[in-house]
Structure formats: C-alpha cells, structure tokens
PDB file of C-alpha atoms in Angstrom:
ATOM      1  CA  ASN R  20      45.098   5.613  55.105  1.00 67.00           C
ATOM      2  CA  ALA R  21      41.320   7.589  55.071  1.00 75.00           C
ATOM      3  CA  GLY R  22      39.614   3.606  55.633  1.00 93.00           C
ATOM      4  CA  VAL R  23      36.061   4.943  55.881  1.00 96.00           C
ATOM      5  CA  THR R  24      35.145   8.031  55.775  1.00 96.00           C
ATOM      6  CA  GLN R  25      31.457   9.403  57.012  1.00 97.00           C
ATOM      7  CA  THR R  26      29.613  12.577  56.352  1.00 97.00           C
ATOM      8  CA  PRO R  27      28.543  14.464  58.010  1.00 97.00           C
ATOM      9  CA  LYS R  28      29.687  13.864  61.852  1.00 96.00           C
ATOM     10  CA  PHE R  29      27.302  16.453  63.349  1.00 97.00           C
ATOM     11  CA  GLN R  30      23.290  17.561  62.054  1.00 97.00           C
ATOM     12  CA  VAL R  31      20.149  18.644  62.818  1.00 97.00           C
ATOM     13  CA  LEU R  32      17.043  17.356  61.616  1.00 97.00           C
ATOM     14  CA  LYS R  33      13.487  19.183  61.901  1.00 97.00           C
ATOM     15  CA  THR R  34      11.223  16.373  62.251  1.00 97.00           C
ATOM     16  CA  GLY R  35       9.978  15.357  58.655  1.00 97.00           C
ATOM     17  CA  GLN R  36      13.117  16.872  56.864  1.00 97.00           C
ATOM     18  CA  SER R  37      14.921  14.045  54.571  1.00 96.00           C
ATOM     19  CA  MET R  38      18.621  14.252  54.408  1.00 96.00           C
ATOM     20  CA  THR R  39      21.981  11.536  53.908  1.00 98.00           C
ATOM     21  CA  LEU R  40      24.607  10.476  55.233  1.00 98.00           C
ATOM     22  CA  GLN R  41      27.538  10.096  53.519  1.00 98.00           C
ATOM     23  CA  CYS R  42      29.507   6.889  54.168  1.00 98.00           C
ATOM     24  CA  ALA R  43      32.899   6.029  51.951  1.00 97.00           C
ATOM     25  CA  GLN R  44      35.610   3.647  51.981  1.00 96.00           C
ATOM     26  CA  ASP R  45      38.594   3.084  49.491  1.00 95.00           C
ATOM     27  CA  MET R  46      39.825  -0.288  50.782  1.00 93.00           C
ATOM     28  CA  ASN R  47      38.190  -2.189  47.884  1.00 91.00           C
ATOM     29  CA  HIS R  48      35.852  -3.791  51.091  1.00 93.00           C
ATOM     30  CA  GLU R  49      33.082  -5.588  49.046  1.00 91.00           C
ATOM     31  CA  TYR R  50      30.837  -5.439  52.322  1.00 92.00           C
ATOM     32  CA  MET R  51      29.385  -2.389  53.706  1.00 95.00           C
ATOM     33  CA  SER R  52      27.132  -1.649  56.127  1.00 95.00           C
ATOM     34  CA  TRP R  53      24.812   1.004  58.834  1.00 97.00           C
ATOM     35  CA  TYR R  54      24.335   0.678  62.093  1.00 97.00           C
ATOM     36  CA  ARG R  55      22.781   3.065  65.055  1.00 97.00           C
ATOM     37  CA  GLN R  56      23.917   3.095  68.596  1.00 96.00           C
ATOM     38  CA  ASP R  57      21.322   3.704  71.468  1.00 94.00           C
ATOM     39  CA  PRO R  58      22.092   4.138  74.820  1.00 86.00           C
ATOM     40  CA  GLY R  59      21.484   0.465  76.520  1.00 80.00           C
ATOM     41  CA  MET R  60      20.767  -0.984  72.872  1.00 81.00           C
ATOM     42  CA  GLY R  61      23.862  -1.127  71.483  1.00 85.00           C
ATOM     43  CA  LEU R  62      24.774  -1.626  67.488  1.00 93.00           C
ATOM     44  CA  ARG R  63      21.587  -2.517  65.219  1.00 94.00           C
ATOM     45  CA  LEU R  64      21.884  -2.978  61.780  1.00 94.00           C
ATOM     46  CA  ILE R  65      19.926  -1.468  59.353  1.00 97.00           C
ATOM     47  CA  HIS R  66      21.131  -2.323  56.334  1.00 97.00           C
ATOM     48  CA  TYR R  67      23.100  -3.461  54.680  1.00 95.00           C
ATOM     49  CA  SER R  68      25.762  -4.518  50.797  1.00 94.00           C
ATOM     50  CA  VAL R  69      27.854  -7.554  49.903  1.00 91.00           C
ATOM     51  CA  GLY R  70      28.801  -5.237  46.685  1.00 91.00           C
ATOM     52  CA  ALA R  71      27.382  -2.556  44.448  1.00 92.00           C
ATOM     53  CA  GLY R  72      24.179  -3.346  43.268  1.00 94.00           C
ATOM     54  CA  ILE R  73      23.264  -6.355  46.316  1.00 93.00           C
ATOM     55  CA  THR R  74      21.524  -4.517  49.392  1.00 95.00           C
ATOM     56  CA  ASP R  75      19.460  -6.250  52.160  1.00 94.00           C
ATOM     57  CA  GLN R  76      18.113  -4.927  54.964  1.00 95.00           C
ATOM     58  CA  GLY R  77      19.114  -4.932  58.667  1.00 93.00           C
ATOM     59  CA  GLU R  78      17.128  -5.552  61.843  1.00 91.00           C
ATOM     60  CA  VAL R  79      15.651  -2.034  62.033  1.00 95.00           C
ATOM     61  CA  PRO R  80      15.494  -0.846  58.284  1.00 97.00           C
ATOM     62  CA  ASN R  81      12.083   0.975  58.542  1.00 96.00           C
ATOM     63  CA  GLY R  82      12.612   4.936  57.842  1.00 96.00           C
ATOM     64  CA  TYR R  83      15.410   3.897  55.813  1.00 97.00           C
ATOM     65  CA  ASN R  84      17.151   3.508  52.286  1.00 97.00           C
ATOM     66  CA  VAL R  85      20.284   3.319  50.831  1.00 97.00           C
ATOM     67  CA  SER R  86      21.588   2.495  47.764  1.00 96.00           C
ATOM     68  CA  ARG R  87      25.039   1.099  46.496  1.00 96.00           C
ATOM     69  CA  SER R  88      26.187   1.964  42.686  1.00 96.00           C
ATOM     70  CA  THR R  89      29.305   1.748  43.322  1.00 96.00           C
ATOM     71  CA  THR R  90      32.102  -0.177  44.942  1.00 94.00           C
ATOM     72  CA  GLU R  91      33.303   2.384  47.763  1.00 96.00           C
ATOM     73  CA  ASP R  92      30.094   4.973  48.374  1.00 97.00           C
ATOM     74  CA  PHE R  93      27.056   3.374  51.275  1.00 98.00           C
ATOM     75  CA  PRO R  94      24.805   6.613  51.317  1.00 98.00           C
ATOM     76  CA  LEU R  95      22.404   6.206  54.397  1.00 98.00           C
ATOM     77  CA  ARG R  96      18.684   7.943  53.734  1.00 98.00           C
ATOM     78  CA  LEU R  97      16.861   9.504  56.184  1.00 96.00           C
ATOM     79  CA  LEU R  98      13.333   9.971  54.679  1.00 92.00           C
ATOM     80  CA  SER R  99      11.587  11.846  56.836  1.00 96.00           C
ATOM     81  CA  ALA R 100      12.522  12.407  60.189  1.00 96.00           C
ATOM     82  CA  ALA R 101      11.695  11.151  63.368  1.00 97.00           C
ATOM     83  CA  PRO R 102      12.761  12.289  66.538  1.00 97.00           C
ATOM     84  CA  SER R 103      13.187   8.605  67.275  1.00 96.00           C
ATOM     85  CA  GLN R 104      15.652   8.462  64.655  1.00 97.00           C
ATOM     86  CA  THR R 105      18.249  10.812  66.620  1.00 97.00           C
ATOM     87  CA  SER R 106      21.122   7.527  67.275  1.00 97.00           C
ATOM     88  CA  VAL R 107      24.720   8.432  66.614  1.00 97.00           C
ATOM     89  CA  TYR R 108      25.012   6.027  63.165  1.00 98.00           C
ATOM     90  CA  PHE R 109      28.441   4.780  62.181  1.00 97.00           C
ATOM     91  CA  CYS R 110      29.288   2.966  58.996  1.00 97.00           C
ATOM     92  CA  ALA R 111      31.611  -0.349  59.077  1.00 95.00           C
ATOM     93  CA  SER R 112      33.011  -2.335  55.756  1.00 94.00           C
ATOM     94  CA  SER R 113      34.724  -5.687  55.660  1.00 91.00           C
ATOM     95  CA  PHE R 114      36.844  -7.598  52.655  1.00 85.00           C
ATOM     96  CA  LYS R 115      34.499 -10.038  52.909  1.00 71.00           C
ATOM     97  CA  PRO R 116      32.149 -11.305  56.060  1.00 60.00           C
ATOM     98  CA  GLY R 117      32.504 -15.369  56.673  1.00 56.00           C
ATOM     99  CA  LEU R 118      35.957 -15.535  55.426  1.00 58.00           C
ATOM    100  CA  THR R 119      38.017 -13.169  56.654  1.00 59.00           C
ATOM    101  CA  GLY R 120      35.233 -10.633  58.134  1.00 74.00           C
ATOM    102  CA  GLU R 121      37.630  -8.401  59.701  1.00 87.00           C
ATOM    103  CA  LEU R 122      34.846  -5.633  60.395  1.00 91.00           C
ATOM    104  CA  PHE R 123      35.833  -1.881  59.781  1.00 93.00           C
ATOM    105  CA  PHE R 124      34.690   1.394  61.346  1.00 95.00           C
ATOM    106  CA  GLY R 125      33.996   5.268  60.623  1.00 96.00           C
ATOM    107  CA  GLU R 126      34.121   7.577  63.210  1.00 94.00           C
ATOM    108  CA  GLY R 127      30.660   7.997  63.115  1.00 96.00           C
ATOM    109  CA  SER R 128      27.325  10.534  62.503  1.00 97.00           C
ATOM    110  CA  ARG R 129      25.441  12.044  65.537  1.00 97.00           C
ATOM    111  CA  LEU R 130      22.252  12.897  64.491  1.00 97.00           C
ATOM    112  CA  THR R 131      19.434  14.839  66.197  1.00 97.00           C
ATOM    113  CA  VAL R 132      16.184  15.185  64.951  1.00 97.00           C
ATOM    114  CA  LEU R 133      13.924  18.221  67.150  1.00 96.00           C
TER     115      LEU R 133
ATOM    116  CA  LYS Q  28      18.109 -16.306  66.061  1.00 83.00           C
ATOM    117  CA  GLN Q  29      21.937 -15.146  67.170  1.00 88.00           C
ATOM    118  CA  GLU Q  30      22.297 -12.983  70.657  1.00 92.00           C
ATOM    119  CA  VAL Q  31      24.852 -11.681  72.352  1.00 95.00           C
ATOM    120  CA  THR Q  32      25.835 -11.701  76.069  1.00 95.00           C
ATOM    121  CA  GLN Q  33      28.279  -8.824  77.268  1.00 96.00           C
ATOM    122  CA  ILE Q  34      28.228  -8.971  81.682  1.00 92.00           C
ATOM    123  CA  PRO Q  35      29.193  -6.910  83.414  1.00 92.00           C
ATOM    124  CA  ALA Q  36      27.978  -3.650  81.788  1.00 94.00           C
ATOM    125  CA  ALA Q  37      30.652  -2.177  84.051  1.00 96.00           C
ATOM    126  CA  LEU Q  38      33.755  -3.162  85.817  1.00 95.00           C
ATOM    127  CA  SER Q  39      36.350  -0.210  87.523  1.00 97.00           C
ATOM    128  CA  VAL Q  40      39.599  -1.618  88.322  1.00 96.00           C
ATOM    129  CA  PRO Q  41      42.897  -0.892  89.962  1.00 97.00           C
ATOM    130  CA  GLU Q  42      45.909   0.206  87.955  1.00 97.00           C
ATOM    131  CA  GLY Q  43      48.253  -3.045  86.877  1.00 97.00           C
ATOM    132  CA  GLU Q  44      44.945  -5.449  87.750  1.00 97.00           C
ATOM    133  CA  ASN Q  45      44.870  -8.855  85.348  1.00 97.00           C
ATOM    134  CA  LEU Q  46      41.219  -8.920  84.080  1.00 95.00           C
ATOM    135  CA  VAL Q  47      38.685 -10.956  81.938  1.00 96.00           C
ATOM    136  CA  LEU Q  48      35.802  -9.467  79.943  1.00 97.00           C
ATOM    137  CA  ASN Q  49      33.138 -12.040  78.825  1.00 97.00           C
ATOM    138  CA  CYS Q  50      30.869 -12.159  75.676  1.00 97.00           C
ATOM    139  CA  SER Q  51      28.458 -15.337  75.034  1.00 97.00           C
ATOM    140  CA  PHE Q  52      26.537 -16.501  72.258  1.00 95.00           C
ATOM    141  CA  THR Q  53      24.140 -17.970  71.385  1.00 94.00           C
ATOM    142  CA  ASP Q  54      24.393 -19.599  68.008  1.00 88.00           C
ATOM    143  CA  SER Q  55      27.588 -22.008  68.228  1.00 86.00           C
ATOM    144  CA  ALA Q  56      27.906 -21.360  64.239  1.00 87.00           C
ATOM    145  CA  ILE Q  57      30.013 -18.464  63.762  1.00 86.00           C
ATOM    146  CA  TYR Q  58      32.815 -17.642  61.848  1.00 84.00           C
ATOM    147  CA  ASN Q  59      34.174 -15.046  63.560  1.00 88.00           C
ATOM    148  CA  LEU Q  60      34.240 -13.120  67.019  1.00 93.00           C
ATOM    149  CA  GLN Q  61      35.793  -9.636  66.838  1.00 95.00           C
ATOM    150  CA  TRP Q  62      36.662  -7.463  69.467  1.00 97.00           C
ATOM    151  CA  PHE Q  63      36.169  -4.042  69.709  1.00 97.00           C
ATOM    152  CA  ARG Q  64      37.312  -1.059  71.354  1.00 97.00           C
ATOM    153  CA  GLN Q  65      35.420   2.624  71.885  1.00 96.00           C
ATOM    154  CA  ASP Q  66      35.929   5.478  73.474  1.00 95.00           C
ATOM    155  CA  PRO Q  67      33.323   8.028  74.190  1.00 91.00           C
ATOM    156  CA  GLY Q  68      31.915  10.199  71.598  1.00 89.00           C
ATOM    157  CA  LYS Q  69      34.478   7.562  69.126  1.00 91.00           C
ATOM    158  CA  GLY Q  70      33.414   4.977  66.699  1.00 92.00           C
ATOM    159  CA  LEU Q  71      34.709   1.283  67.251  1.00 95.00           C
ATOM    160  CA  THR Q  72      38.361   0.128  66.445  1.00 95.00           C
ATOM    161  CA  SER Q  73      39.377  -3.326  66.387  1.00 94.00           C
ATOM    162  CA  LEU Q  74      41.365  -4.959  68.810  1.00 96.00           C
ATOM    163  CA  LEU Q  75      41.217  -8.875  67.953  1.00 96.00           C
ATOM    164  CA  LEU Q  76      39.399 -11.515  65.105  1.00 92.00           C
ATOM    165  CA  ILE Q  77      38.864 -14.644  66.204  1.00 92.00           C
ATOM    166  CA  GLN Q  78      38.359 -16.885  63.460  1.00 87.00           C
ATOM    167  CA  SER Q  79      35.738 -20.041  64.226  1.00 85.00           C
ATOM    168  CA  SER Q  80      38.887 -21.846  63.124  1.00 87.00           C
ATOM    169  CA  GLN Q  81      41.238 -20.634  65.957  1.00 89.00           C
ATOM    170  CA  ARG Q  82      40.562 -20.582  69.593  1.00 91.00           C
ATOM    171  CA  GLU Q  83      42.706 -17.195  70.634  1.00 94.00           C
ATOM    172  CA  GLN Q  84      44.550 -14.356  69.731  1.00 94.00           C
ATOM    173  CA  THR Q  85      46.882 -12.109  70.806  1.00 96.00           C
ATOM    174  CA  SER Q  86      47.952  -8.168  70.155  1.00 95.00           C
ATOM    175  CA  GLY Q  87      50.030  -7.571  73.049  1.00 96.00           C
ATOM    176  CA  ARG Q  88      48.821  -6.728  76.650  1.00 97.00           C
ATOM    177  CA  LEU Q  89      45.374  -8.664  75.210  1.00 97.00           C
ATOM    178  CA  ASN Q  90      44.112 -12.021  74.802  1.00 97.00           C
ATOM    179  CA  ALA Q  91      40.822 -13.310  73.058  1.00 97.00           C
ATOM    180  CA  SER Q  92      40.039 -16.644  73.066  1.00 96.00           C
ATOM    181  CA  LEU Q  93      37.058 -18.676  71.902  1.00 95.00           C
ATOM    182  CA  ASP Q  94      35.136 -21.019  72.875  1.00 94.00           C
ATOM    183  CA  LYS Q  95      32.077 -22.459  70.532  1.00 91.00           C
ATOM    184  CA  SER Q  96      30.942 -24.831  71.832  1.00 91.00           C
ATOM    185  CA  SER Q  97      30.065 -22.957  74.938  1.00 93.00           C
ATOM    186  CA  GLY Q  98      28.624 -19.856  73.018  1.00 94.00           C
ATOM    187  CA  ARG Q  99      31.447 -17.847  74.784  1.00 96.00           C
ATOM    188  CA  SER Q 100      34.551 -15.279  74.089  1.00 96.00           C
ATOM    189  CA  THR Q 101      36.726 -13.531  76.745  1.00 97.00           C
ATOM    190  CA  LEU Q 102      39.210 -11.099  75.950  1.00 97.00           C
ATOM    191  CA  TYR Q 103      42.205 -11.062  78.742  1.00 97.00           C
ATOM    192  CA  ILE Q 104      44.053  -7.813  79.785  1.00 97.00           C
ATOM    193  CA  ALA Q 105      47.023  -7.943  81.127  1.00 97.00           C
ATOM    194  CA  ALA Q 106      48.651  -5.729  83.297  1.00 97.00           C
ATOM    195  CA  SER Q 107      45.877  -3.164  83.029  1.00 97.00           C
ATOM    196  CA  GLN Q 108      46.399   0.686  82.372  1.00 97.00           C
ATOM    197  CA  PRO Q 109      43.916   3.762  82.555  1.00 97.00           C
ATOM    198  CA  GLY Q 110      44.508   4.245  78.979  1.00 97.00           C
ATOM    199  CA  ASP Q 111      42.523   1.272  78.985  1.00 98.00           C
ATOM    200  CA  SER Q 112      39.980   2.527  79.499  1.00 98.00           C
ATOM    201  CA  ALA Q 113      36.965   2.574  77.339  1.00 97.00           C
ATOM    202  CA  THR Q 114      34.049   1.431  76.435  1.00 97.00           C
ATOM    203  CA  TYR Q 115      34.741  -2.764  75.038  1.00 98.00           C
ATOM    204  CA  LEU Q 116      32.385  -4.181  72.522  1.00 97.00           C
ATOM    205  CA  CYS Q 117      32.087  -7.886  71.057  1.00 97.00           C
ATOM    206  CA  ALA Q 118      30.328  -8.611  67.813  1.00 94.00           C
ATOM    207  CA  ALA Q 119      29.729 -12.139  65.965  1.00 92.00           C
ATOM    208  CA  ASP Q 120      29.357 -12.547  61.792  1.00 87.00           C
ATOM    209  CA  SER Q 121      26.958 -16.123  62.272  1.00 82.00           C
ATOM    210  CA  GLY Q 122      28.405 -16.136  58.073  1.00 77.00           C
ATOM    211  CA  THR Q 123      24.526 -14.074  57.115  1.00 77.00           C
ATOM    212  CA  TYR Q 124      26.154 -10.642  56.504  1.00 79.00           C
ATOM    213  CA  LYS Q 125      24.243  -9.493  59.882  1.00 83.00           C
ATOM    214  CA  TYR Q 126      27.288  -8.514  62.451  1.00 88.00           C
ATOM    215  CA  ILE Q 127      25.602  -8.948  65.850  1.00 91.00           C
ATOM    216  CA  PHE Q 128      26.831  -7.282  68.683  1.00 94.00           C
ATOM    217  CA  GLY Q 129      26.767  -7.065  72.474  1.00 94.00           C
ATOM    218  CA  THR Q 130      26.317  -3.848  74.560  1.00 92.00           C
ATOM    219  CA  GLY Q 131      29.775  -3.969  75.489  1.00 95.00           C
ATOM    220  CA  THR Q 132      31.285  -3.283  79.124  1.00 97.00           C
ATOM    221  CA  ARG Q 133      32.126  -0.251  80.107  1.00 96.00           C
ATOM    222  CA  LEU Q 134      35.820  -0.375  82.154  1.00 98.00           C
ATOM    223  CA  LYS Q 135      37.570   2.198  84.838  1.00 97.00           C
ATOM    224  CA  VAL Q 136      40.393   1.489  85.177  1.00 97.00           C
ATOM    225  CA  LEU Q 137      41.619   3.266  88.588  1.00 97.00           C
ATOM    226  CA  ALA Q 138      45.295   4.981  88.928  1.00 94.00           C
TER     227      ALA Q 138
END
C-alpha cells in the first residue's frame, strides 16, 4: 500500500532557483493539500485541491504554485526559492472532507534554501 | 477564524502512567477532529478521527473524546509505554477544506 508518496525527501536549493515537489496518492482521494511545518508554528496550509482542475489557496500561498491535472498527482512548484521557504513540506490527502474526512500524510520533503 | 491550541507543549511521564492530552478549538462548528502522531523526522500518522456526530473514538490504549460545546477534545493514553514517545497533534476540520492544526504536545515516556 503506497498511500501518499512525496519526492524528493531532501533538497538543497540556492536562492532564486525553482523546483517542483511531487506528490502522488493511490487511494482515489478527491482532496489533496500541501502544508509546511516550521518549528514553533505547526503545520500551515499552502494550497489545496478538491478535485482535478480545482485548486485554491491556503494560509501561506505566496511563492508557491500548484496544479491538479489528474486525481492522483498534486505537484507544488517553488517559482524563485527564498531562504524563508526553508521548511519541511507535507502532502496530505483525504477521500472527502466534511464526510469521512480522514487525512493521510506523506513522509515529507525537507527543503533547504541557501 | 478557527484556532487550535494544544497545552502543554511538552510532557514527561513515567512508564505505565495514564495521561491526557488536550486540544482546544475556537469554532465549535466543526465536521471532524483528528488526532495524529509524529515521530522525529517523519510524517504524521493518523490515530483517531472523531466525526461531529460522535463523542468519542477508541483504538487500543487510545481514547479520544470531543465536546463541541466547550471547544475541547482530549486524547487519553492508557498505561503509557516508552514507544508512545512522540509529538501528538490535533486538527479541526470546519468543512471549509482547511484543516487547522495545533502546534502539538511533545510526549516523553520514561522507562
């Protein structure tokens, strides 16, 4: 059972570089989301999607783009990396928020921006 | 705006003790409340999900309760073990597709 798979697990970038964090789930979940986790601040929602072709902003969307072309994949793009984006990024999915709503997480992607 | 608070931020207990972790939320209009466990350097593992129509859920030595009127949820761990040492987080789903997380309680169970 793969569940939610994130790649890469670790990445180091220089300021100004761009990159994409990949997230895939094999549970046919409608809802997918990206969080960042920083010490003392908990998990903060970046972007989320309630189905293919539908995305919306969370609490901290600036500097990040997302798209959802398939049910399975929800990549997170950093357009021009900044040191403030150094964080651990988690992808999470759920069958249907508001009903069963159980959220499943990937193992995380640790990003360092120099 | 929903806010979720977990107190205390850290807790140390001797092995075998029963303990309660607290989670408070400001908006009682929630669909679900979910408890997670996070080990260092790892992702979040779902422990228990309480739907708004339920008052509690149990899994093994874990019991989670939900009181919407008071804005509180508790996670009860019976007969704690060193393997229970981890950070425990709660998250509230207000039906807006935005799960709001607390900052967690870091638990250490001493052998």
